[in-house]
mmCIF file of C-alpha atoms in Angstrom:
data_model
loop_
_atom_site.group_PDB
_atom_site.id
_atom_site.type_symbol
_atom_site.label_atom_id
_atom_site.label_comp_id
_atom_site.label_asym_id
_atom_site.label_seq_id
_atom_site.Cartn_x
_atom_site.Cartn_y
_atom_site.Cartn_z
ATOM 1 C CA MET A 18 -6.113 7.403 -2.472
ATOM 2 C CA ARG A 19 -7.639 5.206 -5.083
ATOM 3 C CA TYR A 20 -11.138 3.912 -4.408
ATOM 4 C CA PRO A 21 -12.904 1.563 -4.557
ATOM 5 C CA LYS A 22 -10.402 -0.975 -3.225
ATOM 6 C CA GLU A 23 -11.043 -4.628 -3.857
ATOM 7 C CA VAL A 24 -10.213 -7.026 -1.058
ATOM 8 C CA ILE A 25 -10.756 -10.733 -0.683
ATOM 9 C CA LEU A 26 -11.403 -12.004 2.814
ATOM 10 C CA LYS A 27 -10.124 -15.201 4.369
ATOM 11 C CA ASP A 28 -13.356 -17.031 3.467
ATOM 12 C CA ARG A 29 -13.016 -15.780 -0.133
ATOM 13 C CA THR A 30 -15.757 -13.189 0.208
ATOM 14 C CA GLU A 31 -15.140 -10.297 -2.158
ATOM 15 C CA ALA A 32 -15.586 -6.890 -0.586
ATOM 16 C CA ILE A 33 -15.141 -3.316 -1.696
ATOM 17 C CA ILE A 34 -13.719 -0.615 0.548
ATOM 18 C CA ARG A 35 -14.787 2.904 -0.351
ATOM 19 C CA PRO A 36 -15.577 6.224 1.317
ATOM 20 C CA LEU A 37 -18.966 6.633 2.995
ATOM 21 C CA GLU A 38 -21.281 8.475 0.614
ATOM 22 C CA LYS A 39 -24.387 10.612 1.090
ATOM 23 C CA ASP A 40 -26.524 7.895 -0.506
ATOM 24 C CA ASP A 41 -25.427 5.342 2.109
ATOM 25 C CA GLU A 42 -27.663 6.589 4.916
ATOM 26 C CA SER A 43 -30.311 3.883 4.710
ATOM 27 C CA MET A 44 -27.715 1.132 4.220
ATOM 28 C CA LEU A 45 -25.737 2.394 7.219
ATOM 29 C CA ILE A 46 -28.878 2.494 9.372
ATOM 30 C CA TYR A 47 -29.611 -1.089 8.318
ATOM 31 C CA PHE A 48 -26.008 -2.096 9.076
ATOM 32 C CA TYR A 49 -26.049 -0.753 12.615
ATOM 33 C CA LYS A 50 -29.539 -2.145 13.262
ATOM 34 C CA SER A 51 -28.189 -5.578 12.419
ATOM 35 C CA ILE A 52 -25.401 -5.258 14.995
ATOM 36 C CA PRO A 53 -26.545 -7.051 18.158
ATOM 37 C CA GLU A 54 -26.673 -5.070 21.398
ATOM 38 C CA LYS A 55 -23.802 -7.127 22.831
ATOM 39 C CA ASP A 56 -21.536 -5.748 20.074
ATOM 40 C CA ARG A 57 -22.522 -2.097 20.366
ATOM 41 C CA TRP A 58 -23.208 -1.326 24.032
ATOM 42 C CA TYR A 59 -19.674 0.041 24.426
ATOM 43 C CA LEU A 60 -19.906 2.545 21.558
ATOM 44 C CA LYS A 61 -19.920 6.249 22.352
ATOM 45 C CA TYR A 62 -23.024 6.865 20.263
ATOM 46 C CA ASP A 63 -26.450 5.274 20.038
ATOM 47 C CA VAL A 64 -26.053 3.907 16.549
ATOM 48 C CA THR A 65 -29.645 2.687 16.488
ATOM 49 C CA ASN A 66 -30.718 6.321 16.524
ATOM 50 C CA LYS A 67 -31.272 7.459 12.952
ATOM 51 C CA ALA A 68 -30.303 11.009 13.915
ATOM 52 C CA VAL A 69 -26.806 9.810 14.848
ATOM 53 C CA ILE A 70 -26.354 8.173 11.462
ATOM 54 C CA HIS A 71 -27.800 11.234 9.745
ATOM 55 C CA LYS A 72 -25.232 13.419 11.524
ATOM 56 C CA TRP A 73 -22.404 11.145 10.299
ATOM 57 C CA ILE A 74 -23.717 11.418 6.766
ATOM 58 C CA GLU A 75 -23.998 15.193 7.133
ATOM 59 C CA ASP A 76 -20.378 15.324 8.305
ATOM 60 C CA ILE A 77 -19.120 13.861 5.029
ATOM 61 C CA ASP A 78 -16.908 16.410 3.257
ATOM 62 C CA LYS A 79 -16.610 18.616 6.351
ATOM 63 C CA GLY A 80 -13.020 17.490 6.680
ATOM 64 C CA LEU A 81 -12.676 16.361 10.289
ATOM 65 C CA VAL A 82 -14.111 12.867 10.016
ATOM 66 C CA PHE A 83 -13.222 10.553 7.176
ATOM 67 C CA SER A 84 -15.468 7.502 7.047
ATOM 68 C CA ILE A 85 -15.061 4.401 4.966
ATOM 69 C CA VAL A 86 -17.310 1.408 4.526
ATOM 70 C CA ALA A 87 -16.813 -2.115 3.301
ATOM 71 C CA ALA A 88 -19.573 -3.469 1.117
ATOM 72 C CA ALA A 89 -20.363 -6.977 -0.042
ATOM 73 C CA LYS A 90 -23.468 -8.348 -1.701
ATOM 74 C CA ASN A 91 -24.988 -4.839 -1.828
ATOM 75 C CA ARG A 92 -24.725 -4.451 1.930
ATOM 76 C CA ILE A 93 -22.466 -2.504 4.228
ATOM 77 C CA ILE A 94 -20.524 -5.035 6.281
ATOM 78 C CA ALA A 95 -18.140 -2.695 8.099
ATOM 79 C CA HIS A 96 -17.792 0.988 8.915
ATOM 80 C CA ALA A 97 -14.676 2.771 10.121
ATOM 81 C CA GLY A 98 -13.674 6.361 10.627
ATOM 82 C CA LEU A 99 -10.675 8.545 11.298
ATOM 83 C CA LEU A 100 -11.491 11.543 13.476
ATOM 84 C CA THR A 101 -9.195 14.547 13.520
ATOM 85 C CA HIS A 102 -9.063 17.968 15.179
ATOM 86 C CA GLU A 103 -8.399 21.295 13.524
ATOM 87 C CA PHE A 104 -7.029 22.874 16.659
ATOM 88 C CA GLY A 105 -5.498 22.076 19.996
ATOM 89 C CA CYS A 106 -2.843 19.986 21.654
ATOM 90 C CA THR A 107 -4.079 16.745 20.101
ATOM 91 C CA LYS A 108 -4.450 17.900 16.523
ATOM 92 C CA HIS A 109 -1.462 15.683 15.661
ATOM 93 C CA VAL A 110 -3.475 12.644 16.754
ATOM 94 C CA GLY A 111 -6.199 10.929 14.767
ATOM 95 C CA ARG A 112 -8.722 8.672 16.476
ATOM 96 C CA LEU A 113 -10.037 5.515 14.940
ATOM 97 C CA ARG A 114 -13.392 3.893 15.314
ATOM 98 C CA ILE A 115 -14.374 0.676 13.614
ATOM 99 C CA MET A 116 -17.318 -1.688 13.544
ATOM 100 C CA VAL A 117 -17.343 -4.933 11.605
ATOM 101 C CA ASP A 118 -20.422 -7.112 11.156
ATOM 102 C CA SER A 119 -19.873 -10.137 13.402
ATOM 103 C CA LYS A 120 -20.290 -12.481 10.411
ATOM 104 C CA TYR A 121 -17.244 -10.848 8.829
ATOM 105 C CA GLN A 122 -14.980 -10.731 11.870
ATOM 106 C CA HIS A 123 -11.771 -12.795 12.003
ATOM 107 C CA LYS A 124 -11.551 -12.565 8.205
ATOM 108 C CA ARG A 125 -9.014 -9.745 7.994
ATOM 109 C CA LEU A 126 -11.612 -7.154 6.992
ATOM 110 C CA GLY A 127 -10.865 -5.043 10.071
ATOM 111 C CA THR A 128 -7.176 -5.092 9.235
ATOM 112 C CA TRP A 129 -7.830 -3.873 5.689
ATOM 113 C CA MET A 130 -10.021 -1.058 7.009
ATOM 114 C CA LEU A 131 -7.449 -0.029 9.619
ATOM 115 C CA LEU A 132 -4.667 -0.149 7.044
ATOM 116 C CA ASP A 133 -6.619 2.171 4.789
ATOM 117 C CA LEU A 134 -7.192 4.708 7.554
ATOM 118 C CA ILE A 135 -3.551 4.516 8.668
ATOM 119 C CA GLN A 136 -2.500 5.468 5.142
ATOM 120 C CA LEU A 137 -4.999 8.309 5.238
ATOM 121 C CA GLY A 138 -3.539 9.443 8.563
ATOM 122 C CA MET A 139 -0.106 9.490 6.968
ATOM 123 C CA ASP A 140 -1.441 11.514 4.051
ATOM 124 C CA LYS A 141 -2.910 14.001 6.503
ATOM 125 C CA GLY A 142 0.462 14.360 8.216
ATOM 126 C CA LEU A 143 -0.674 12.997 11.579
ATOM 127 C CA ASP A 144 1.976 11.856 14.058
ATOM 128 C CA ASP A 145 -0.095 9.320 15.959
ATOM 129 C CA ILE A 146 -3.275 7.350 15.620
ATOM 130 C CA ARG A 147 -5.188 6.365 18.720
ATOM 131 C CA ALA A 148 -7.753 3.632 19.132
ATOM 132 C CA ASP A 149 -9.600 2.631 22.299
ATOM 133 C CA PHE A 150 -10.862 -0.897 22.796
ATOM 134 C CA VAL A 151 -12.888 -2.650 25.473
ATOM 135 C CA ILE A 152 -10.926 -5.679 26.623
ATOM 136 C CA GLY A 153 -12.964 -8.841 26.369
ATOM 137 C CA GLU A 154 -15.417 -7.285 23.926
ATOM 138 C CA GLU A 155 -13.210 -6.033 21.126
ATOM 139 C CA ASP A 156 -10.410 -8.562 21.197
ATOM 140 C CA PRO A 157 -10.421 -9.197 17.403
ATOM 141 C CA ALA A 158 -9.923 -5.451 16.841
ATOM 142 C CA ILE A 159 -7.099 -5.394 19.421
ATOM 143 C CA GLU A 160 -5.470 -8.271 17.569
ATOM 144 C CA SER A 161 -5.772 -6.426 14.243
ATOM 145 C CA ALA A 162 -4.327 -3.279 15.794
ATOM 146 C CA HIS A 163 -1.352 -5.206 17.212
ATOM 147 C CA LYS A 164 -0.596 -6.579 13.751
ATOM 148 C CA LEU A 165 -0.404 -3.006 12.494
ATOM 149 C CA ASP A 166 2.085 -1.939 15.194
ATOM 150 C CA PHE A 167 -0.369 -0.290 17.542
ATOM 151 C CA PHE A 168 0.891 -0.593 21.088
ATOM 152 C CA LYS A 169 -0.814 -0.310 24.416
ATOM 153 C CA VAL A 170 -0.208 3.025 26.143
ATOM 154 C CA ALA A 171 -2.650 2.624 29.007
ATOM 155 C CA THR A 172 -5.313 0.422 30.448
ATOM 156 C CA LEU A 173 -8.071 2.115 32.374
ATOM 157 C CA LYS A 174 -9.171 -0.507 34.858
ATOM 158 C CA ASP A 175 -12.919 -1.061 35.171
ATOM 159 C CA TYR A 176 -13.475 2.124 33.187
ATOM 160 C CA VAL A 177 -16.490 1.162 31.069
ATOM 161 C CA LYS A 178 -19.730 -0.252 32.369
ATOM 162 C CA SER A 179 -22.323 -2.283 30.522
ATOM 163 C CA SER A 180 -26.086 -1.786 30.952
ATOM 164 C CA ARG A 181 -25.992 -4.782 33.314
ATOM 165 C CA GLY A 182 -23.452 -3.025 35.481
ATOM 166 C CA THR A 183 -20.461 -5.191 34.553
ATOM 167 C CA ARG A 184 -17.251 -3.221 34.411
ATOM 168 C CA TYR A 185 -14.583 -3.737 31.761
ATOM 169 C CA ASP A 186 -11.053 -2.446 31.222
ATOM 170 C CA LEU A 187 -10.513 0.075 28.437
ATOM 171 C CA GLN A 188 -7.286 -0.322 26.488
ATOM 172 C CA ILE A 189 -5.836 2.764 24.804
ATOM 173 C CA MET A 190 -3.600 1.931 21.876
ATOM 174 C CA VAL A 191 -1.464 4.219 19.749
ATOM 175 C CA LYS A 192 0.375 3.801 16.503
ATOM 176 C CA ARG A 193 3.220 6.133 15.663
ATOM 177 C CA LEU A 194 3.276 7.065 11.993
ATOM 178 C CA HIS A 195 6.803 6.716 10.628
ATOM 179 C CA LYS A 196 8.214 9.809 9.028
ATOM 180 C CA THR A 197 11.928 9.307 8.694
ATOM 181 C CA TRP A 198 14.406 6.540 8.187
ATOM 182 C CA GLY A 199 15.340 6.641 11.855
ATOM 183 C CA ASP A 200 11.861 5.447 12.747
ATOM 184 C CA PHE A 201 12.273 2.143 10.959
ATOM 185 C CA MET B 47 9.656 -12.751 -23.968
ATOM 186 C CA ASN B 48 12.076 -12.742 -26.873
ATOM 187 C CA LYS B 49 15.239 -10.709 -26.467
ATOM 188 C CA PRO B 50 14.206 -7.430 -28.087
ATOM 189 C CA SER B 51 16.411 -5.022 -29.898
ATOM 190 C CA GLN B 52 18.269 -2.350 -28.027
ATOM 191 C CA LYS B 53 16.829 1.122 -27.900
ATOM 192 C CA GLU B 54 18.310 4.361 -26.706
ATOM 193 C CA LEU B 55 17.202 7.912 -25.982
ATOM 194 C CA THR B 56 19.236 10.919 -25.000
ATOM 195 C CA LEU B 57 18.235 13.149 -22.156
ATOM 196 C CA SER B 58 19.593 16.660 -21.790
ATOM 197 C CA THR B 59 20.235 17.544 -18.170
ATOM 198 C CA SER B 60 21.779 20.520 -16.404
ATOM 199 C CA ASP B 61 25.060 18.562 -16.205
ATOM 200 C CA GLY B 62 25.154 17.366 -19.794
ATOM 201 C CA GLN B 63 23.605 14.538 -21.705
ATOM 202 C CA VAL B 64 22.524 11.226 -20.242
ATOM 203 C CA ARG B 65 21.832 8.263 -22.488
ATOM 204 C CA ILE B 66 19.021 5.935 -21.437
ATOM 205 C CA ARG B 67 19.682 2.564 -23.014
ATOM 206 C CA ALA B 68 17.179 -0.318 -22.896
ATOM 207 C CA ASN B 69 17.755 -4.071 -23.203
ATOM 208 C CA CYS B 70 21.444 -3.890 -22.344
ATOM 209 C CA THR B 71 23.434 -7.102 -22.708
ATOM 210 C CA PRO B 72 25.722 -8.503 -20.002
ATOM 211 C CA GLU B 73 28.703 -7.898 -22.264
ATOM 212 C CA GLU B 74 28.082 -4.198 -22.721
ATOM 213 C CA ILE B 75 27.235 -3.695 -19.031
ATOM 214 C CA SER B 76 30.613 -5.186 -18.144
ATOM 215 C CA ALA B 77 32.281 -2.560 -20.344
ATOM 216 C CA TYR B 78 30.725 0.373 -18.458
ATOM 217 C CA GLU B 79 31.917 1.949 -15.231
ATOM 218 C CA TYR B 80 29.642 1.765 -12.198
ATOM 219 C CA SER B 81 29.006 4.900 -10.152
ATOM 220 C CA SER B 82 30.468 4.693 -6.664
ATOM 221 C CA GLN B 83 27.222 6.291 -5.476
ATOM 222 C CA PHE B 84 25.626 2.832 -5.723
ATOM 223 C CA GLY B 85 27.023 1.741 -2.418
ATOM 224 C CA THR B 86 26.306 1.767 1.265
ATOM 225 C CA HIS B 87 25.385 5.100 2.795
ATOM 226 C CA ALA B 88 24.670 6.020 6.403
ATOM 227 C CA SER B 89 20.990 5.060 6.279
ATOM 228 C CA TYR B 90 20.655 3.513 2.895
ATOM 229 C CA LYS B 91 22.114 0.788 0.739
ATOM 230 C CA SER B 92 21.674 0.677 -3.029
ATOM 231 C CA LEU B 93 19.671 -2.232 -4.413
ATOM 232 C CA TYR B 94 22.678 -3.393 -6.420
ATOM 233 C CA THR B 95 26.077 -2.350 -5.130
ATOM 234 C CA LYS B 96 27.970 -4.311 -7.784
ATOM 235 C CA ARG B 97 27.786 -3.996 -11.550
ATOM 236 C CA GLU B 98 27.983 -7.782 -11.814
ATOM 237 C CA THR B 99 24.468 -8.060 -10.375
ATOM 238 C CA LEU B 100 23.136 -6.069 -13.331
ATOM 239 C CA GLU B 101 25.045 -8.335 -15.704
ATOM 240 C CA LYS B 102 23.370 -11.369 -14.146
ATOM 241 C CA LYS B 103 19.948 -9.763 -14.432
ATOM 242 C CA ALA B 104 20.597 -8.932 -18.091
ATOM 243 C CA ALA B 105 21.506 -12.580 -18.728
ATOM 244 C CA GLN B 106 18.127 -13.788 -17.517
ATOM 245 C CA SER B 107 15.657 -14.808 -20.183
ATOM 246 C CA GLY B 108 13.280 -12.019 -21.189
ATOM 247 C CA SER B 109 14.726 -9.432 -18.835
ATOM 248 C CA ASN B 110 15.206 -5.786 -19.692
ATOM 249 C CA VAL B 111 18.073 -4.007 -17.966
ATOM 250 C CA THR B 112 17.907 -0.323 -18.808
ATOM 251 C CA LEU B 113 20.836 1.912 -17.940
ATOM 252 C CA ALA B 114 21.384 5.643 -17.605
ATOM 253 C CA LEU B 115 24.872 6.459 -18.890
ATOM 254 C CA THR B 116 26.950 9.622 -18.870
ATOM 255 C CA ASP B 117 29.212 10.664 -21.742
ATOM 256 C CA GLU B 118 32.013 8.816 -19.948
ATOM 257 C CA ASN B 119 29.996 5.569 -20.013
ATOM 258 C CA LEU B 120 29.418 5.757 -16.287
ATOM 259 C CA ILE B 121 26.289 3.965 -15.103
ATOM 260 C CA VAL B 122 24.310 6.519 -13.084
ATOM 261 C CA GLY B 123 20.950 4.798 -13.131
ATOM 262 C CA PHE B 124 19.433 1.401 -13.703
ATOM 263 C CA GLY B 125 16.001 -0.089 -14.222
ATOM 264 C CA VAL B 126 15.420 -3.825 -14.197
ATOM 265 C CA LEU B 127 12.437 -5.788 -15.507
ATOM 266 C CA THR B 128 12.499 -9.535 -14.823
ATOM 267 C CA TYR B 129 10.188 -12.471 -14.345
ATOM 268 C CA PRO B 130 9.328 -13.283 -10.733
ATOM 269 C CA SER B 131 11.302 -16.104 -9.145
ATOM 270 C CA THR B 132 9.633 -19.497 -8.956
ATOM 271 C CA ASP B 133 8.914 -19.209 -5.229
ATOM 272 C CA GLU B 134 6.807 -16.073 -5.651
ATOM 273 C CA ARG B 135 3.012 -16.235 -5.828
ATOM 274 C CA TRP B 136 2.898 -14.198 -9.032
ATOM 275 C CA ILE B 137 4.214 -17.170 -11.007
ATOM 276 C CA GLN B 138 0.801 -18.774 -10.408
ATOM 277 C CA LEU B 139 -0.793 -16.591 -13.096
ATOM 278 C CA GLY B 140 0.954 -18.678 -15.718
ATOM 279 C CA PRO B 141 4.311 -18.934 -17.458
ATOM 280 C CA GLU B 142 5.658 -15.538 -18.473
ATOM 281 C CA MET B 143 2.375 -13.814 -17.624
ATOM 282 C CA MET B 144 3.836 -11.454 -15.035
ATOM 283 C CA MET B 145 7.022 -9.434 -14.824
ATOM 284 C CA GLU B 146 8.352 -7.238 -12.067
ATOM 285 C CA VAL B 147 9.996 -3.852 -12.239
ATOM 286 C CA LYS B 148 12.599 -5.148 -9.842
ATOM 287 C CA ALA B 149 14.654 -1.987 -9.567
ATOM 288 C CA LEU B 150 14.589 1.657 -10.568
ATOM 289 C CA GLU B 151 17.418 3.599 -9.036
ATOM 290 C CA VAL B 152 19.359 6.751 -9.846
ATOM 291 C CA ALA B 153 22.681 7.692 -8.251
ATOM 292 C CA ARG B 154 22.266 10.301 -5.535
ATOM 293 C CA ASP B 155 24.234 12.978 -7.420
ATOM 294 C CA GLN B 156 22.107 12.525 -10.567
ATOM 295 C CA ARG B 157 18.621 12.800 -9.137
ATOM 296 C CA SER B 158 15.891 15.334 -9.961
ATOM 297 C CA LYS B 159 16.804 15.252 -13.656
ATOM 298 C CA LYS B 160 13.878 13.080 -14.773
ATOM 299 C CA ILE B 161 16.227 10.144 -15.282
ATOM 300 C CA ALA B 162 14.046 7.685 -13.344
ATOM 301 C CA ILE B 163 10.865 8.441 -15.256
ATOM 302 C CA ASN B 164 12.697 8.159 -18.589
ATOM 303 C CA MET B 165 14.294 4.894 -17.507
ATOM 304 C CA LEU B 166 10.875 3.532 -16.571
ATOM 305 C CA ASN B 167 9.642 4.477 -20.029
ATOM 306 C CA MET B 168 12.472 2.413 -21.525
ATOM 307 C CA VAL B 169 11.980 -0.469 -19.086
ATOM 308 C CA LEU B 170 8.439 -0.744 -20.454
ATOM 309 C CA ILE B 171 9.336 -0.222 -24.098
ATOM 310 C CA ASN B 172 8.997 -3.788 -25.342
ATOM 311 C CA PRO B 173 5.573 -4.379 -26.962
ATOM 312 C CA GLU B 174 5.155 -7.760 -25.224
ATOM 313 C CA ILE B 175 4.240 -5.973 -22.008
ATOM 314 C CA GLU B 176 0.717 -5.515 -23.397
ATOM 315 C CA ASP B 177 0.271 -9.300 -23.176
ATOM 316 C CA MET B 178 1.120 -9.506 -19.497
ATOM 317 C CA ILE B 179 0.784 -7.898 -16.067
ATOM 318 C CA ILE B 180 3.737 -5.867 -14.885
ATOM 319 C CA TYR B 181 4.029 -5.140 -11.187
ATOM 320 C CA MET B 182 6.245 -3.294 -8.793
ATOM 321 C CA VAL B 183 6.715 -3.667 -5.067
ATOM 322 C CA GLY B 184 7.856 -0.766 -2.928
ATOM 323 C CA TYR B 185 9.352 -1.879 0.372
ATOM 324 C CA SER B 186 9.777 1.205 2.519
ATOM 325 C CA TRP B 187 12.940 -0.164 4.135
ATOM 326 C CA THR B 188 14.717 -0.020 0.770
ATOM 327 C CA TRP B 189 13.933 3.660 0.142
ATOM 328 C CA ASP B 190 16.578 6.378 0.333
ATOM 329 C CA LEU B 191 14.635 8.650 2.664
ATOM 330 C CA ASP B 192 17.826 10.209 3.940
ATOM 331 C CA GLY B 193 19.116 11.127 0.484
ATOM 332 C CA THR B 194 15.782 12.374 -0.824
ATOM 333 C CA ARG B 195 14.845 14.097 2.456
ATOM 334 C CA LYS B 196 11.362 12.670 2.150
ATOM 335 C CA SER B 197 9.160 10.946 4.686
ATOM 336 C CA ALA B 198 8.129 7.390 3.899
ATOM 337 C CA GLN B 199 4.681 8.612 2.894
ATOM 338 C CA GLU B 200 6.114 11.322 0.635
ATOM 339 C CA TYR B 201 8.391 8.757 -0.989
ATOM 340 C CA ARG B 202 5.431 6.432 -1.460
ATOM 341 C CA LYS B 203 3.468 9.220 -3.131
ATOM 342 C CA MET B 204 6.440 9.980 -5.363
ATOM 343 C CA LEU B 205 6.532 6.350 -6.537
ATOM 344 C CA ILE B 206 2.816 6.451 -7.317
ATOM 345 C CA LYS B 207 3.384 9.664 -9.282
ATOM 346 C CA VAL B 208 6.241 8.087 -11.267
ATOM 347 C CA PHE B 209 4.448 4.832 -12.092
ATOM 348 C CA SER B 210 0.849 6.037 -12.608
ATOM 349 C CA PRO B 211 1.435 7.723 -16.006
ATOM 350 C CA TYR B 212 2.511 4.331 -17.351
ATOM 351 C CA GLY B 213 -0.762 2.671 -16.403
ATOM 352 C CA PHE B 214 0.224 1.307 -12.995
ATOM 353 C CA MET B 215 -2.469 1.238 -10.330
ATOM 354 C CA GLU B 216 -2.246 0.608 -6.622
ATOM 355 C CA TYR B 217 -3.664 -2.777 -5.635
ATOM 356 C CA GLN B 218 -4.302 -4.464 -2.306
ATOM 357 C CA THR B 219 -2.577 -7.761 -1.592
ATOM 358 C CA ASN B 220 -2.083 -9.977 1.407
ATOM 359 C CA GLU B 221 1.459 -10.874 0.324
ATOM 360 C CA PRO B 222 3.146 -11.112 3.732
ATOM 361 C CA ASN B 223 6.255 -9.044 2.988
ATOM 362 C CA ILE B 224 4.195 -6.220 1.536
ATOM 363 C CA CYS B 225 1.845 -6.344 4.516
ATOM 364 C CA LEU B 226 4.692 -5.870 6.970
ATOM 365 C CA LYS B 227 4.410 -2.082 6.772
ATOM 366 C CA PRO B 228 1.438 0.111 5.820
ATOM 367 C CA GLU B 229 3.851 2.304 3.869
ATOM 368 C CA ASN B 230 4.733 -0.523 1.511
ATOM 369 C CA LEU B 231 3.305 -0.303 -1.958
ATOM 370 C CA PHE B 232 2.128 -2.762 -4.584
ATOM 371 C CA MET B 233 1.233 -1.490 -8.055
ATOM 372 C CA GLY B 234 0.280 -3.356 -11.182
ATOM 373 C CA ARG B 235 -0.107 -2.580 -14.853
ATOM 374 C CA VAL B 236 -2.520 -4.771 -16.793
ATOM 375 C CA GLY B 237 -1.566 -4.997 -20.458
ATOM 376 C CA LYS B 238 -4.159 -4.138 -23.109
ATOM 377 C CA ASN B 239 -4.284 -7.727 -24.368
ATOM 378 C CA VAL B 240 -4.681 -9.439 -20.992
ATOM 379 C CA SER B 241 -7.953 -11.364 -20.927
ATOM 380 C CA ASN B 242 -10.691 -10.763 -18.365
ATOM 381 C CA GLU B 243 -10.134 -14.302 -17.138
ATOM 382 C CA LEU B 244 -6.491 -13.579 -16.315
ATOM 383 C CA GLN B 245 -7.378 -10.273 -14.690
ATOM 384 C CA GLU B 246 -9.824 -12.128 -12.464
ATOM 385 C CA LYS B 247 -7.165 -14.709 -11.642
ATOM 386 C CA PHE B 248 -4.742 -11.897 -10.795
ATOM 387 C CA LYS B 249 -7.268 -10.539 -8.298
ATOM 388 C CA TRP B 250 -7.445 -13.875 -6.483
ATOM 389 C CA ILE B 251 -3.691 -14.407 -6.571
ATOM 390 C CA ARG B 252 -3.192 -11.043 -4.878
ATOM 391 C CA PHE B 253 -4.986 -12.554 -1.908
ATOM 392 C CA GLY B 254 -3.221 -15.900 -2.021
ATOM 393 C CA VAL B 255 -6.065 -17.837 -3.650
ATOM 394 C CA TYR B 256 -4.782 -20.007 -6.478
ATOM 395 C CA THR B 257 -7.622 -21.435 -8.524
#
């Protein structure tokens, strides 16, 4: 795929989408530090831990995780990744994760990032892409996923729990990647 | 664009020679036979099922209808370069500043003979293209996946491979029809003489901002 990709957001902000690079470590740490706790409590990793970010940077070029970032005004404003498996019964499925700076949400940036990773999934020959979202917390991402033909396959009731003990439903969404005419 | 002179090249294929003829006039198109392959198939319909459609395109100001012709004057391929219609966003760049490769199609029984890539060469043969931005849109629902036995993604990659050598690059756009499917493709070719100002304007137009 051709990078960097220029996109213009709904508020006319110009952003660049490009792969995460080794030199991005400090910018990525800064990005996740700027994400308020209310927007990251449901992540699977402690993104305020520098070691977590370092591991993501180390994983670049290892082939199983492909990360992209969106940058504007010399800052990272979004980070997304497509996670794949080399082996096993789910190696045909890629998993998406995405985080967009709250100031840049509802501006179609998430959609552009998802679109990019969907095309990558197609290039990799995946059959499905899965994304999990916390209902009530990640509604903009759910909306973006719907626009890109992700559909709900399951809702795990009261599955995730915040640090305050509040339980939320987890929505599992899947997009089938079209391969033949019959799929259209 | 002024109506340029006609140009022709001959391509040797495994089944004989194919003439690729650029800037065809409506009159000469009407004198050729039209391959019955340009019709409706089980999972695919040709972009233009009637020869008359090509004649109309050739009659449009500035257009370039390029044909692939057998020795028997049978049309087995066509490429069409036209200005965008007035309701399309690309017109916002300015009068006659953008043109679209509207069609590039080869009859099913004549494929894999490098006809398409040679037709594209002839579609882009007029020197005026260096003063403008040429674009193409690939809607996955128009692709002959059945006939080519390709997946949508493979077909998409094939289009990129065909257009890239001629200076086309993939661009992002929020044009609603293109955004309908992730497989869809938008590529543009910025002519050598296009100013930085127009290139900047093109960037904004791709995202529906008309300044």
